[in-house]
Tab-separated table of C-alpha atoms in Angstrom:
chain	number	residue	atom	x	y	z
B	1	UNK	CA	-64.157	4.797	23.399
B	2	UNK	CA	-63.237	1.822	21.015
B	3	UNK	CA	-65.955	-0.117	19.331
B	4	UNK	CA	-66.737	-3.280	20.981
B	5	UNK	CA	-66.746	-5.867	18.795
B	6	UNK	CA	-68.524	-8.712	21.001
B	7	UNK	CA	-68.451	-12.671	20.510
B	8	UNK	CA	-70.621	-15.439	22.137
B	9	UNK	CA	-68.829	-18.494	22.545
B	10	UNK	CA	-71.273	-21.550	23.964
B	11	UNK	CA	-70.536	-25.097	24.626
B	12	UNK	CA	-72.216	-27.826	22.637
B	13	UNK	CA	-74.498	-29.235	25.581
B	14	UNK	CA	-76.392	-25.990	25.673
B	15	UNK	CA	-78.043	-27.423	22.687
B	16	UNK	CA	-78.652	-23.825	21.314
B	17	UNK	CA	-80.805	-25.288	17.838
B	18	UNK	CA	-78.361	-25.406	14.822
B	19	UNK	CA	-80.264	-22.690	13.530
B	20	UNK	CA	-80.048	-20.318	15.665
B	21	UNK	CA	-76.308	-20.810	15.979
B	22	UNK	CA	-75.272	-20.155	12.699
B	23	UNK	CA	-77.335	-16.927	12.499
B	24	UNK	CA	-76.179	-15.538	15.476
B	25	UNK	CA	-72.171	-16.661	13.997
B	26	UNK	CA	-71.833	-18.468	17.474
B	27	UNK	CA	-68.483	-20.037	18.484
B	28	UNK	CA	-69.054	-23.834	19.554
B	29	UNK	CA	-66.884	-25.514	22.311
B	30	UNK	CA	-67.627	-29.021	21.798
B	31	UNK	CA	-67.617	-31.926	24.246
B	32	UNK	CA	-66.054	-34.910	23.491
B	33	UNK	CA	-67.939	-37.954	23.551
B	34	UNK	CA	-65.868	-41.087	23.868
B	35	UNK	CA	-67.029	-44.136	22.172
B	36	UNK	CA	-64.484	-47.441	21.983
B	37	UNK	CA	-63.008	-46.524	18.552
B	38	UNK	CA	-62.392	-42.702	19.320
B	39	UNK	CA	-63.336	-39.549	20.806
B	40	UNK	CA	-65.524	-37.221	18.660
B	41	UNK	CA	-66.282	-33.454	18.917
B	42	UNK	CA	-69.751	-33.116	20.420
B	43	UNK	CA	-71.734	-31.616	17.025
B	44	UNK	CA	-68.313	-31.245	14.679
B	45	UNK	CA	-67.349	-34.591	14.455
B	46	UNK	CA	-70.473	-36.815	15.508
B	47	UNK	CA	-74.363	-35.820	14.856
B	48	UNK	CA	-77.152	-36.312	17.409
B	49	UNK	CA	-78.659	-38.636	14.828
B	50	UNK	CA	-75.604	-41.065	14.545
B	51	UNK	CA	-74.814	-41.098	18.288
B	52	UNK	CA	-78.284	-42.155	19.490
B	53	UNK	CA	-77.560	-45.092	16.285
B	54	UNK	CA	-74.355	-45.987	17.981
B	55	UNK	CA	-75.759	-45.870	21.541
B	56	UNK	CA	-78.510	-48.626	21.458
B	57	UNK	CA	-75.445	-50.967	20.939
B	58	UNK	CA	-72.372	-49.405	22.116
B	59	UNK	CA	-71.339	-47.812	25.608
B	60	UNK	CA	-70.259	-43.928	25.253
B	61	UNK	CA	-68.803	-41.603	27.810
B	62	UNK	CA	-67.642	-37.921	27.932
B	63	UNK	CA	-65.598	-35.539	28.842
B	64	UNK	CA	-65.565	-31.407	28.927
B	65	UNK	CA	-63.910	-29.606	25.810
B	66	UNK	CA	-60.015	-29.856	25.912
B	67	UNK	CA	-58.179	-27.235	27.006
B	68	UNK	CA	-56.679	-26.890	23.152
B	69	UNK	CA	-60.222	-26.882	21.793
B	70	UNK	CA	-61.057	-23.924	24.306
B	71	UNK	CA	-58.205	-22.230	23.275
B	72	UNK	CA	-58.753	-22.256	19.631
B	73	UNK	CA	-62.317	-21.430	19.689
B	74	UNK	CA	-60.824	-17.824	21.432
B	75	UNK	CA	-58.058	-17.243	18.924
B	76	UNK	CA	-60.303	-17.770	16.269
B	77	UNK	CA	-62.450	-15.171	17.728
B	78	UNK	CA	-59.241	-12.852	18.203
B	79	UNK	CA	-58.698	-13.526	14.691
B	80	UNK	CA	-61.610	-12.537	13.293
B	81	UNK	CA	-61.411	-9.035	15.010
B	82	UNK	CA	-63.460	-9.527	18.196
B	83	UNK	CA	-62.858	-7.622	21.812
B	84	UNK	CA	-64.992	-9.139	23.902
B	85	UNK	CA	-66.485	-12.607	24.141
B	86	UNK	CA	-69.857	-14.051	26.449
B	87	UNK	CA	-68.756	-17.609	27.424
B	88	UNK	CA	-71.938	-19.289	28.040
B	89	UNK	CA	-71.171	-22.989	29.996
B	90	UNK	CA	-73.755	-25.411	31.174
B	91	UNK	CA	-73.351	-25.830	35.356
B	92	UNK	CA	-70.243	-25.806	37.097
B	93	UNK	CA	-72.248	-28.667	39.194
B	94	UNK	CA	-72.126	-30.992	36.361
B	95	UNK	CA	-69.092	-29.857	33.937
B	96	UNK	CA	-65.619	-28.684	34.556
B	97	UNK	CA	-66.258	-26.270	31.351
B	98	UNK	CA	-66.774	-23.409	33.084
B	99	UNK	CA	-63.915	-23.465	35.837
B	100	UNK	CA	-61.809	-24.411	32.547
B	101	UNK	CA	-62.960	-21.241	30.158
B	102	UNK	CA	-62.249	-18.894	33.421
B	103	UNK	CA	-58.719	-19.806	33.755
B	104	UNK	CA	-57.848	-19.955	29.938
B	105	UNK	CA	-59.707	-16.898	29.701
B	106	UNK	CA	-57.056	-14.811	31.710
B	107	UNK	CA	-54.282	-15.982	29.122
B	108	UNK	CA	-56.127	-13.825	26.455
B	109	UNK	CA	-55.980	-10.383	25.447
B	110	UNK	CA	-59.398	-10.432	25.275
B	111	UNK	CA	-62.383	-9.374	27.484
B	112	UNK	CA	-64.360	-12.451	28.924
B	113	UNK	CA	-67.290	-12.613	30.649
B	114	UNK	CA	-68.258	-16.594	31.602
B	115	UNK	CA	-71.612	-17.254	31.958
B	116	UNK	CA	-72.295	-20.381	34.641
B	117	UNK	CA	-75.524	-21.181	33.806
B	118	UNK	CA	-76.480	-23.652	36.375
B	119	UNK	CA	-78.519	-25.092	34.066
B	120	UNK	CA	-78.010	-27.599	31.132
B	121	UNK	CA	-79.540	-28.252	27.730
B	122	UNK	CA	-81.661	-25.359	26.274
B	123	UNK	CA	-81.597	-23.758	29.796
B	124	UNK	CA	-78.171	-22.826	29.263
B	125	UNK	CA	-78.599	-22.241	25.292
B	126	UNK	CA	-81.242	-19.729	26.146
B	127	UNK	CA	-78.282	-17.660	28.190
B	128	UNK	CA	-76.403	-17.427	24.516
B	129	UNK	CA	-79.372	-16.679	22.481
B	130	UNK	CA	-80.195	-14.027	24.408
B	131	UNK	CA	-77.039	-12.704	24.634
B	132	UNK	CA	-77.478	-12.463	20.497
B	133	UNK	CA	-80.287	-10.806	20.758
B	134	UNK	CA	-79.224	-8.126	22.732
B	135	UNK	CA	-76.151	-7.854	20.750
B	136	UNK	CA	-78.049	-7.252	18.321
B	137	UNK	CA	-80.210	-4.291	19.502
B	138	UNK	CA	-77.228	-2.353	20.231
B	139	UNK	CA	-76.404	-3.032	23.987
B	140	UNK	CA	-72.539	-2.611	25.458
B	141	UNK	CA	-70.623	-5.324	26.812
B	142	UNK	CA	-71.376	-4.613	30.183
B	143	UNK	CA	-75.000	-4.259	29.756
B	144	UNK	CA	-75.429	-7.694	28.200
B	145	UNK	CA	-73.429	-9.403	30.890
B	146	UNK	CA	-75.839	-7.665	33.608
B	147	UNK	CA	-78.701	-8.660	31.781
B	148	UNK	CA	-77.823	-12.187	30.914
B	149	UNK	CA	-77.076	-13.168	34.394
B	150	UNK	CA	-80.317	-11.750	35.570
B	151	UNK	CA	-82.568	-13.577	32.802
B	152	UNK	CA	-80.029	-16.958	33.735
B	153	UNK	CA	-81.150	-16.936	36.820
B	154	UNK	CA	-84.891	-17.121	36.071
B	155	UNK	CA	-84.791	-19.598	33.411
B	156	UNK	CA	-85.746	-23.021	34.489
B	157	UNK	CA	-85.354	-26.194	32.607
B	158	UNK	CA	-87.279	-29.296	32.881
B	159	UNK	CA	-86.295	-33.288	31.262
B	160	UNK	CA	-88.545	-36.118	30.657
B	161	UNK	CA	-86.288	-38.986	30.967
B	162	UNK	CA	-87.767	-42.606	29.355
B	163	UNK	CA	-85.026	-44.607	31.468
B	164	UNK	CA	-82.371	-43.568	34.363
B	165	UNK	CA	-80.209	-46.597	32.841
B	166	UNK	CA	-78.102	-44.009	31.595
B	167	UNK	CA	-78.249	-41.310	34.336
B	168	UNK	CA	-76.985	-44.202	36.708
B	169	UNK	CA	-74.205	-45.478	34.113
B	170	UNK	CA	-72.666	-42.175	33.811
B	171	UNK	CA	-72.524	-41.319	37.136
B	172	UNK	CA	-74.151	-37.645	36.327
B	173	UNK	CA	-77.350	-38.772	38.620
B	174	UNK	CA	-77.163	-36.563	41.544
B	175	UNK	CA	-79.887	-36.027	43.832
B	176	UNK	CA	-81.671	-38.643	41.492
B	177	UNK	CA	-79.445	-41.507	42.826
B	178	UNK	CA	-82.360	-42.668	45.278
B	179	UNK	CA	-85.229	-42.929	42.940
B	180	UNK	CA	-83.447	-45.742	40.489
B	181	UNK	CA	-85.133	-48.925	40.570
B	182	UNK	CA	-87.315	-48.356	43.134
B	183	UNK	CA	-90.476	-48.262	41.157
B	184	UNK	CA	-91.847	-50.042	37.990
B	185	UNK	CA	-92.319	-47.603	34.994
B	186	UNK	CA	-91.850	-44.722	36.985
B	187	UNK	CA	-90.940	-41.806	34.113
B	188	UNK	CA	-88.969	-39.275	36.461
B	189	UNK	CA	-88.634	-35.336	35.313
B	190	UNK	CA	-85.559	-33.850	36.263
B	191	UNK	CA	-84.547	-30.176	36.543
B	192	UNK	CA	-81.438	-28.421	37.502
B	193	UNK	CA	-81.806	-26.920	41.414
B	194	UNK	CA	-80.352	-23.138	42.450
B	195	UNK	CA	-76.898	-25.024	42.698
B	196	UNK	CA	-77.168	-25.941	39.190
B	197	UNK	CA	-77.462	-30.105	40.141
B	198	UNK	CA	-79.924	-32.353	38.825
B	199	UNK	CA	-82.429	-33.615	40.991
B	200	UNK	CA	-86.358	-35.049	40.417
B	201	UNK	CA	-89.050	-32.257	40.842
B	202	UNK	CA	-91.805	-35.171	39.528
B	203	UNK	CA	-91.855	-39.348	39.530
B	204	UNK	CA	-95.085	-39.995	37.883
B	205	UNK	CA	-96.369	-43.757	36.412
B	206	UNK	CA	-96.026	-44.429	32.593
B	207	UNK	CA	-94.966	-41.269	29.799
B	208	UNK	CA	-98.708	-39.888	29.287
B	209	UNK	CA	-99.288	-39.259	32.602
B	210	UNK	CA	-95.136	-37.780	32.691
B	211	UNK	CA	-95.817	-35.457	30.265
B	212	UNK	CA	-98.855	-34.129	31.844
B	213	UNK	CA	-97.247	-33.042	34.632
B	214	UNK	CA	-94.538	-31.817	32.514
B	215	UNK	CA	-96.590	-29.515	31.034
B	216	UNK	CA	-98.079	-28.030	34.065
B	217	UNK	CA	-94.449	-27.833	35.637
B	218	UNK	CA	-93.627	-25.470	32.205
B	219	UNK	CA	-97.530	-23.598	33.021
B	220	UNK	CA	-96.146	-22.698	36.465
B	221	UNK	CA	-92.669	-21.819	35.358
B	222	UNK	CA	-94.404	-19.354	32.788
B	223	UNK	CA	-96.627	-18.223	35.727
B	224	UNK	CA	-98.312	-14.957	35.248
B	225	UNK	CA	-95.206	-13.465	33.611
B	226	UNK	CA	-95.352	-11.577	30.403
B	227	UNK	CA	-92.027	-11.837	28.328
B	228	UNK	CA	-91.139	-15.298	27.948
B	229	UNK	CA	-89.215	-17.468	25.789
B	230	UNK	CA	-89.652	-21.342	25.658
B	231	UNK	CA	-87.792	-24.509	23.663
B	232	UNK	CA	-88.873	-27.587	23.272
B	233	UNK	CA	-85.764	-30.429	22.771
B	234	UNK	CA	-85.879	-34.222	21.423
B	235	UNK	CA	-83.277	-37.392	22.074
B	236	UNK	CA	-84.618	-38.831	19.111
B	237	UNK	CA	-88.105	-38.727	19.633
B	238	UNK	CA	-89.444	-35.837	17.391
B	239	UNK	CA	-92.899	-37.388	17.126
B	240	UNK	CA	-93.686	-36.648	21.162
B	241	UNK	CA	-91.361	-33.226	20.573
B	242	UNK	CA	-93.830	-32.374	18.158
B	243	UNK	CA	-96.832	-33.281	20.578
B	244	UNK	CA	-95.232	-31.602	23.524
B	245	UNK	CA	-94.698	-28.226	21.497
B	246	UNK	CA	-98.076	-27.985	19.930
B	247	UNK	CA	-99.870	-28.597	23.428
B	248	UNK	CA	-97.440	-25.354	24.786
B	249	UNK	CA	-98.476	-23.578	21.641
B	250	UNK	CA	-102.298	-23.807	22.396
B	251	UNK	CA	-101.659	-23.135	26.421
B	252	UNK	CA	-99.385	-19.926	25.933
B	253	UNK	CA	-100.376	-17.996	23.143
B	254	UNK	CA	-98.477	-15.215	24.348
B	255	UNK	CA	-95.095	-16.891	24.477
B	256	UNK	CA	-92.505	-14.257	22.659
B	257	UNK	CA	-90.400	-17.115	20.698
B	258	UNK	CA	-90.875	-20.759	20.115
B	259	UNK	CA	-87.364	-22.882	19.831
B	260	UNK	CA	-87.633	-26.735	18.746
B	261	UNK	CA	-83.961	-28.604	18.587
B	262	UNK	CA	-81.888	-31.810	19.455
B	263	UNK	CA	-80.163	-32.797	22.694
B	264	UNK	CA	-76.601	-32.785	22.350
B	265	UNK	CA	-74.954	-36.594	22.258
B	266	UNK	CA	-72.867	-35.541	24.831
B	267	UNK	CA	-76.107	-34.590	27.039
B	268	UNK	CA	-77.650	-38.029	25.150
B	269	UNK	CA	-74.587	-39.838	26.919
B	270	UNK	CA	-76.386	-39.658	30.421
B	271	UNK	CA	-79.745	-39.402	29.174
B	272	UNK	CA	-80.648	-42.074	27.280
B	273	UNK	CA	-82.560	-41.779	23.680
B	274	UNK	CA	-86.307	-40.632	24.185
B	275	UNK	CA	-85.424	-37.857	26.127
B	276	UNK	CA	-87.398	-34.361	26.082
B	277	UNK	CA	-86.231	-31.464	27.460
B	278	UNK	CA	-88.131	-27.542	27.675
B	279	UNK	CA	-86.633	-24.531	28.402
B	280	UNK	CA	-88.578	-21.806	29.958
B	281	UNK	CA	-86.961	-18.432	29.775
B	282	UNK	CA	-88.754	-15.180	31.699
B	283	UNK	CA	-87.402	-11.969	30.584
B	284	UNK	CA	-89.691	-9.886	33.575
């Protein structure tokens, strides 16, 4: 049997940490994020650090990687001597990514698996780095695809989210459509549900209090299980990332690997700066 020679290919709102994605050689689809003077390639073109800058003054918008860019992210692959590829898209529900990789996927001689994660941020990155990892223990192909969309469908992700200003703006507000402006200060934590759409699991009064009950969402997420993974991702506000992780640290000891990134702008887009966003992965 031929070698396999397999790729992972992720779009740029699974904010898998830079880090991470260079090791692991990862092909980036980027977003586009729109602002009035141009588009820019989610992560190529614009940092997280310069959108949030432009986006206390400026109105941005986005939309899902080109065709063209999908395209030539997969003959760059071919190129460089790949078979097989593990497209890894944030959810169908909120992106037209995945529907988009499927079809142009077919017009390759290669073999693609897509990955829809139903999820978003570091709950979809987690699908890719995973998909590294067992890459790199050996695994076929086939195997990694089985046990990617098992792990995908246990990993749960959970946003703090300072202001729905920019859920509401962007139109990417769901289930959450109800809870805007009802309440004063209300700090709402979204998730992604089994269809992969965002809706509140908590509204609690004022961020300490929001983070609190962020953290015990993430303690019963972890629940009694023994292999887990879990991120911790900042909008701009490293300082309460940093806070966040080191409380998780001292709760779950046990936790296999630790991940600390940035949202992508194109996630920032209809999330407002401030946000923070943890990814629990169980591997059980």
């Amino acid at each position: 049997m031929p070698q396999e020679k397999i790729a992972i290919l992720v779009d740029s709102c699974s904010d898998v940490p830079a880090d991470v994605l260079e090791a692991a050689d990862m092909a980036l689809m980027p977003m586009n994020v729109i602002f009035r003077d141009r588009a820019y390639e989610d992560r190529v073109t614009i940092t997280p650090a310069e959108f949030y800058r432009r986006q206390a003054t400026e109105k941005a918008t986005t939309a899902s990687p080109t065709g063209e860019h999908i395209l030539k992210a997969l003959n760059r692959i071919q190129e460089s001597g790949y078979t097989h590829v593990i497209a890894i898209c944030i959810s169908a529900g909120l992106s037209g990514t995945y529907q988009e990789t499927q079809l142009l996927a077919t017009d390759t001689p290669l073999t693609v698996h897509v990955v829809n994660t139903r999820s978003v941020g570091i709950g979809s990155g987690f699908a890719a780095i995973y998909a590294a990892q067992l890459r790199s223990e050996g695994h076929t192909f086939q195997e990694i695809v089985d046990e990617v969309e098992r792990v995908t469908a246990q990993t749960k992700v959970f946003f703090y989210v300072p202001t729905l200003k920019y859920l509401q703006a962007g139109g990417r507000i769901g289930k959450v459509a109800g809870m805007a402006g009802t309440l004063l200060n209300v700090k709402p934590i979204i998730s992604c549900d089994d269809e992969g759409i965002y809706y509140p699991i908590a509204k609690v009064r004022g961020e300490k209090r929001t983070i609190t009950k962020l953290l015990s969402l993430v303690d019963s997420a972890i629940g009694d299980a023994k292999r887990v993974n879990v991120a911790v991702c900042d909008g701009v506000n490293p300082d309460l990332r940093a806070v966040v992780l080191a409380k998780l640290k001292a709760a779950h000891p046990n936790v296999l690997n630790w991940y600390a990134g940035d949202v992508s702008p194109a996630l920032g887009v209809h999330t407002g700066p401030g946000l923070i966003g943890v990814g629990v992965q169980v591997l059980d």
